[in-house]
Amino acid sequence: MIKTDVLVIGSGPAGSSAAKHAALGGAKVIVIDKKSEIGAPKRCAEGVSKAGLADLGIEPNVRWVTKELDGVRLVSPNGTDVWLTSDEIELPEAGYILERKVFDKYMAMDAARAGAEIKIKTLAHGMRKEGDAYVVTCEHMGELFEIKANIIIAADGPESRVARWAGLRTATKATNMESGIQFEMVGVEMEKKDVIEFYFGTVAPGGYAWIFPKGDDIANVGLAVITNDTDKTPYEHLKDFVANCPATQNAQAVEFNIGGDPVGGMPKKIYDDNILVCGDAAGQVNPLTGGGIISGMKGGMHAGIVAAGAIADGDFSEDRLEEYDKNIRDDIGHEIDKYLKVKDYALSLSDEELDSVADAFQDIQFEKVSTTELVKNLIKVSPKALLKLGKLL
């Protein structure tokens, strides 16, 4: 039996952030991950915001930044586009495109430097309550062993088993779980190579398609769909998108990625006696863009800080750990709620209404745009879209 103060299950960005801050707070920390290589395979379009990294105190590194971004292109079903640059409007998930296979390792290395012990290729099979602690049964290279921890931090992704083992209801409803699928491609012919592109409408029912440039003619090209909203598979939608999008018709895939993306916001409860849940496992994802790196790392940071404080106090109770819930909701909860409304509005629109909304944004200077001006344009091009917006708000 191995004993530790804090056991973090999952070494993605959220888990590594949790481990780092728990260790910096003086706790004895172990991190386990089932993968042989931290960061691989990637399940992400790899975009992060500059402000988000700054909030976390992380300096960009040329080893894991592949592209610096200057804006976003939003494309409606008929090809009408709206260009937004970073000096005009706050852009969620726009700033850098990462190389996740390198970034995730660097974040794990930060946790190790802070004092956390990392165990790779170590799978959690189950856990049981024992006194004021949890005992987790683990497997490494065919050998079973146990880790006893006063606090478990569940950072094991959108399909989190750990929270379920602890009796927490954090599972994402099918209507809020996007199925993401992506190629990394070469030969992509983008109009501008320093913007990320989002495509809306029936190209990706319940979600959107994207092109995220990684430099030269390389880009992540993918989409996310709600499978309940379509009779086609995500792969069929992606193949159609690649075949029909002018930027990708001559491109070739060199990597294939799949994964689930919880876009329904945070569950009601993400903590209990001896356990905290963070990252994708806690729905800490931007519901509009699907981006969860920064928000998940903030969840990990708050979980690690509270866990270390609880260890110092010798109190691992639900009442003590509730501080984490308050802190993370104060930090990112309002942003998640805001983008949930925007997502719900976008998904309520037909292809024709999406085209009309894109028309309403034509020739608007965003640094000078007012609500009155936007409403006037929507009235002209689509009263129905404006009515739906009013009902949502």
CSV table of C-alpha atoms in Angstrom, one decimal, residues 133-285:
chain,number,residue,atom,x,y,z
A,133,ALA,CA,-9.5,8.3,2.8
A,134,TYR,CA,-9.9,6.5,-0.5
A,135,VAL,CA,-8.0,3.4,-1.5
A,136,VAL,CA,-7.5,3.1,-5.3
A,137,THR,CA,-6.6,-0.2,-7.0
A,138,CYS,CA,-4.1,0.4,-9.7
A,139,GLU,CA,-2.3,-1.6,-12.4
A,140,HIS,CA,1.1,-0.9,-13.8
A,141,MET,CA,2.7,-3.3,-16.4
A,142,GLY,CA,0.4,-6.2,-15.3
A,143,GLU,CA,1.0,-5.7,-11.6
A,144,LEU,CA,-1.7,-4.6,-9.2
A,145,PHE,CA,-1.1,-2.3,-6.2
A,146,GLU,CA,-3.0,0.2,-4.1
A,147,ILE,CA,-2.7,3.9,-3.3
A,148,LYS,CA,-4.3,5.3,-0.2
A,149,ALA,CA,-5.0,9.1,-0.4
A,150,ASN,CA,-6.9,11.5,1.8
A,151,ILE,CA,-8.0,13.5,-1.2
A,152,ILE,CA,-8.7,12.2,-4.8
A,153,ILE,CA,-8.7,14.7,-7.6
A,154,ALA,CA,-10.6,13.3,-10.6
A,155,ALA,CA,-9.1,14.6,-13.8
A,156,ASP,CA,-9.9,11.6,-16.0
A,157,GLY,CA,-11.7,13.3,-18.9
A,158,PRO,CA,-15.3,13.5,-20.1
A,159,GLU,CA,-16.0,9.8,-19.6
A,160,SER,CA,-14.8,10.1,-15.9
A,161,ARG,CA,-15.2,6.9,-14.0
A,162,VAL,CA,-13.6,8.2,-10.8
A,163,ALA,CA,-16.4,10.7,-10.0
A,164,ARG,CA,-18.9,8.0,-10.6
A,165,TRP,CA,-17.0,5.6,-8.2
A,166,ALA,CA,-17.3,8.3,-5.5
A,167,GLY,CA,-21.1,8.5,-6.1
A,168,LEU,CA,-21.1,11.9,-7.8
A,169,ARG,CA,-23.5,12.5,-10.8
A,170,THR,CA,-21.1,14.3,-13.2
A,171,ALA,CA,-21.9,12.3,-16.3
A,172,THR,CA,-22.8,14.5,-19.3
A,173,LYS,CA,-26.2,14.0,-20.9
A,174,ALA,CA,-26.1,12.7,-24.5
A,175,THR,CA,-27.6,15.9,-25.7
A,176,ASN,CA,-24.7,17.9,-24.3
A,177,MET,CA,-21.8,15.5,-25.4
A,178,GLU,CA,-20.4,16.5,-28.7
A,179,SER,CA,-18.6,13.8,-30.7
A,180,GLY,CA,-15.5,15.4,-32.0
A,181,ILE,CA,-13.5,14.1,-34.9
A,182,GLN,CA,-10.5,15.7,-36.6
A,183,PHE,CA,-7.7,15.3,-39.1
A,184,GLU,CA,-4.4,17.0,-38.9
A,185,MET,CA,-3.8,17.8,-42.6
A,186,VAL,CA,-1.1,19.1,-44.9
A,187,GLY,CA,-1.8,21.0,-48.1
A,188,VAL,CA,-4.5,23.2,-46.5
A,189,GLU,CA,-5.1,26.4,-48.5
A,190,MET,CA,-6.5,29.0,-46.0
A,191,GLU,CA,-7.3,32.5,-47.0
A,192,LYS,CA,-5.4,33.8,-43.9
A,193,LYS,CA,-3.0,31.7,-42.0
A,194,ASP,CA,-3.2,33.5,-38.7
A,195,VAL,CA,-6.9,33.0,-37.9
A,196,ILE,CA,-9.0,30.1,-36.7
A,197,GLU,CA,-12.1,29.3,-38.7
A,198,PHE,CA,-15.5,28.1,-37.5
A,199,TYR,CA,-18.2,26.8,-39.8
A,200,PHE,CA,-21.9,26.6,-38.6
A,201,GLY,CA,-25.1,25.0,-39.7
A,202,THR,CA,-26.0,21.5,-41.0
A,203,VAL,CA,-22.3,21.0,-41.9
A,204,ALA,CA,-22.1,19.8,-38.2
A,205,PRO,CA,-25.5,19.3,-36.6
A,206,GLY,CA,-25.5,20.3,-33.0
A,207,GLY,CA,-22.0,21.7,-33.2
A,208,TYR,CA,-19.7,23.3,-35.7
A,209,ALA,CA,-16.7,22.6,-38.0
A,210,TRP,CA,-13.3,24.2,-37.6
A,211,ILE,CA,-9.9,24.8,-39.2
A,212,PHE,CA,-7.1,25.7,-36.8
A,213,PRO,CA,-3.8,26.6,-38.6
A,214,LYS,CA,-0.5,25.1,-37.2
A,215,GLY,CA,1.9,26.8,-39.7
A,216,ASP,CA,2.6,26.8,-43.4
A,217,ASP,CA,0.0,24.6,-45.0
A,218,ILE,CA,-0.7,22.5,-41.9
A,219,ALA,CA,-4.0,22.7,-39.9
A,220,ASN,CA,-6.3,20.7,-37.6
A,221,VAL,CA,-9.5,20.2,-39.6
A,222,GLY,CA,-12.4,18.8,-37.7
A,223,LEU,CA,-16.0,19.0,-36.4
A,224,ALA,CA,-18.2,18.2,-33.5
A,225,VAL,CA,-21.7,17.0,-33.7
A,226,ILE,CA,-24.5,15.9,-31.3
A,227,THR,CA,-25.2,12.4,-32.6
A,228,ASN,CA,-28.8,12.6,-31.6
A,229,ASP,CA,-29.2,15.4,-34.2
A,230,THR,CA,-28.1,13.5,-37.3
A,231,ASP,CA,-28.4,10.2,-39.1
A,232,LYS,CA,-24.8,10.4,-40.4
A,233,THR,CA,-21.7,9.4,-38.4
A,234,PRO,CA,-19.3,12.1,-37.4
A,235,TYR,CA,-16.7,10.6,-39.8
A,236,GLU,CA,-19.2,11.0,-42.7
A,237,HIS,CA,-19.8,14.6,-41.8
A,238,LEU,CA,-16.0,15.2,-41.6
A,239,LYS,CA,-15.4,13.6,-45.0
A,240,ASP,CA,-18.1,15.7,-46.5
A,241,PHE,CA,-16.7,18.9,-45.0
A,242,VAL,CA,-13.2,18.2,-46.2
A,243,ALA,CA,-14.5,17.4,-49.7
A,244,ASN,CA,-16.6,20.5,-50.0
A,245,CYS,CA,-14.5,23.2,-48.2
A,246,PRO,CA,-12.3,25.1,-50.6
A,247,ALA,CA,-9.4,25.2,-48.1
A,248,THR,CA,-9.2,21.4,-47.7
A,249,GLN,CA,-10.1,19.9,-51.1
A,250,ASN,CA,-6.5,19.4,-52.0
A,251,ALA,CA,-5.3,18.6,-48.5
A,252,GLN,CA,-4.2,15.2,-47.1
A,253,ALA,CA,-4.6,13.7,-43.6
A,254,VAL,CA,-1.6,12.7,-41.6
A,255,GLU,CA,-3.3,12.1,-38.2
A,256,PHE,CA,-6.8,11.1,-37.1
A,257,ASN,CA,-8.2,12.1,-33.7
A,258,ILE,CA,-11.6,11.4,-32.0
A,259,GLY,CA,-13.0,12.3,-28.6
A,260,GLY,CA,-16.0,13.5,-26.6
A,261,ASP,CA,-16.5,17.1,-25.7
A,262,PRO,CA,-18.9,18.0,-22.8
A,263,VAL,CA,-20.6,21.3,-23.7
A,264,GLY,CA,-23.4,21.4,-21.1
A,265,GLY,CA,-21.6,23.4,-18.4
A,266,MET,CA,-20.5,22.2,-15.0
A,267,PRO,CA,-22.6,19.7,-13.1
A,268,LYS,CA,-24.4,20.8,-9.9
A,269,LYS,CA,-21.9,19.1,-7.7
A,270,ILE,CA,-18.2,18.5,-8.4
A,271,TYR,CA,-16.9,17.7,-4.9
A,272,ASP,CA,-17.7,15.5,-1.9
A,273,ASP,CA,-15.9,14.1,1.1
A,274,ASN,CA,-12.3,13.3,0.0
A,275,ILE,CA,-12.8,14.1,-3.7
A,276,LEU,CA,-12.7,17.0,-6.1
A,277,VAL,CA,-13.5,16.8,-9.9
A,278,CYS,CA,-11.8,19.1,-12.5
A,279,GLY,CA,-11.3,19.6,-16.2
A,280,ASP,CA,-13.5,17.8,-18.8
A,281,ALA,CA,-14.6,15.4,-16.0
A,282,ALA,CA,-16.3,18.5,-14.4
A,283,GLY,CA,-17.6,20.0,-17.6
A,284,GLN,CA,-15.1,22.9,-17.4
A,285,VAL,CA,-15.3,23.5,-21.2
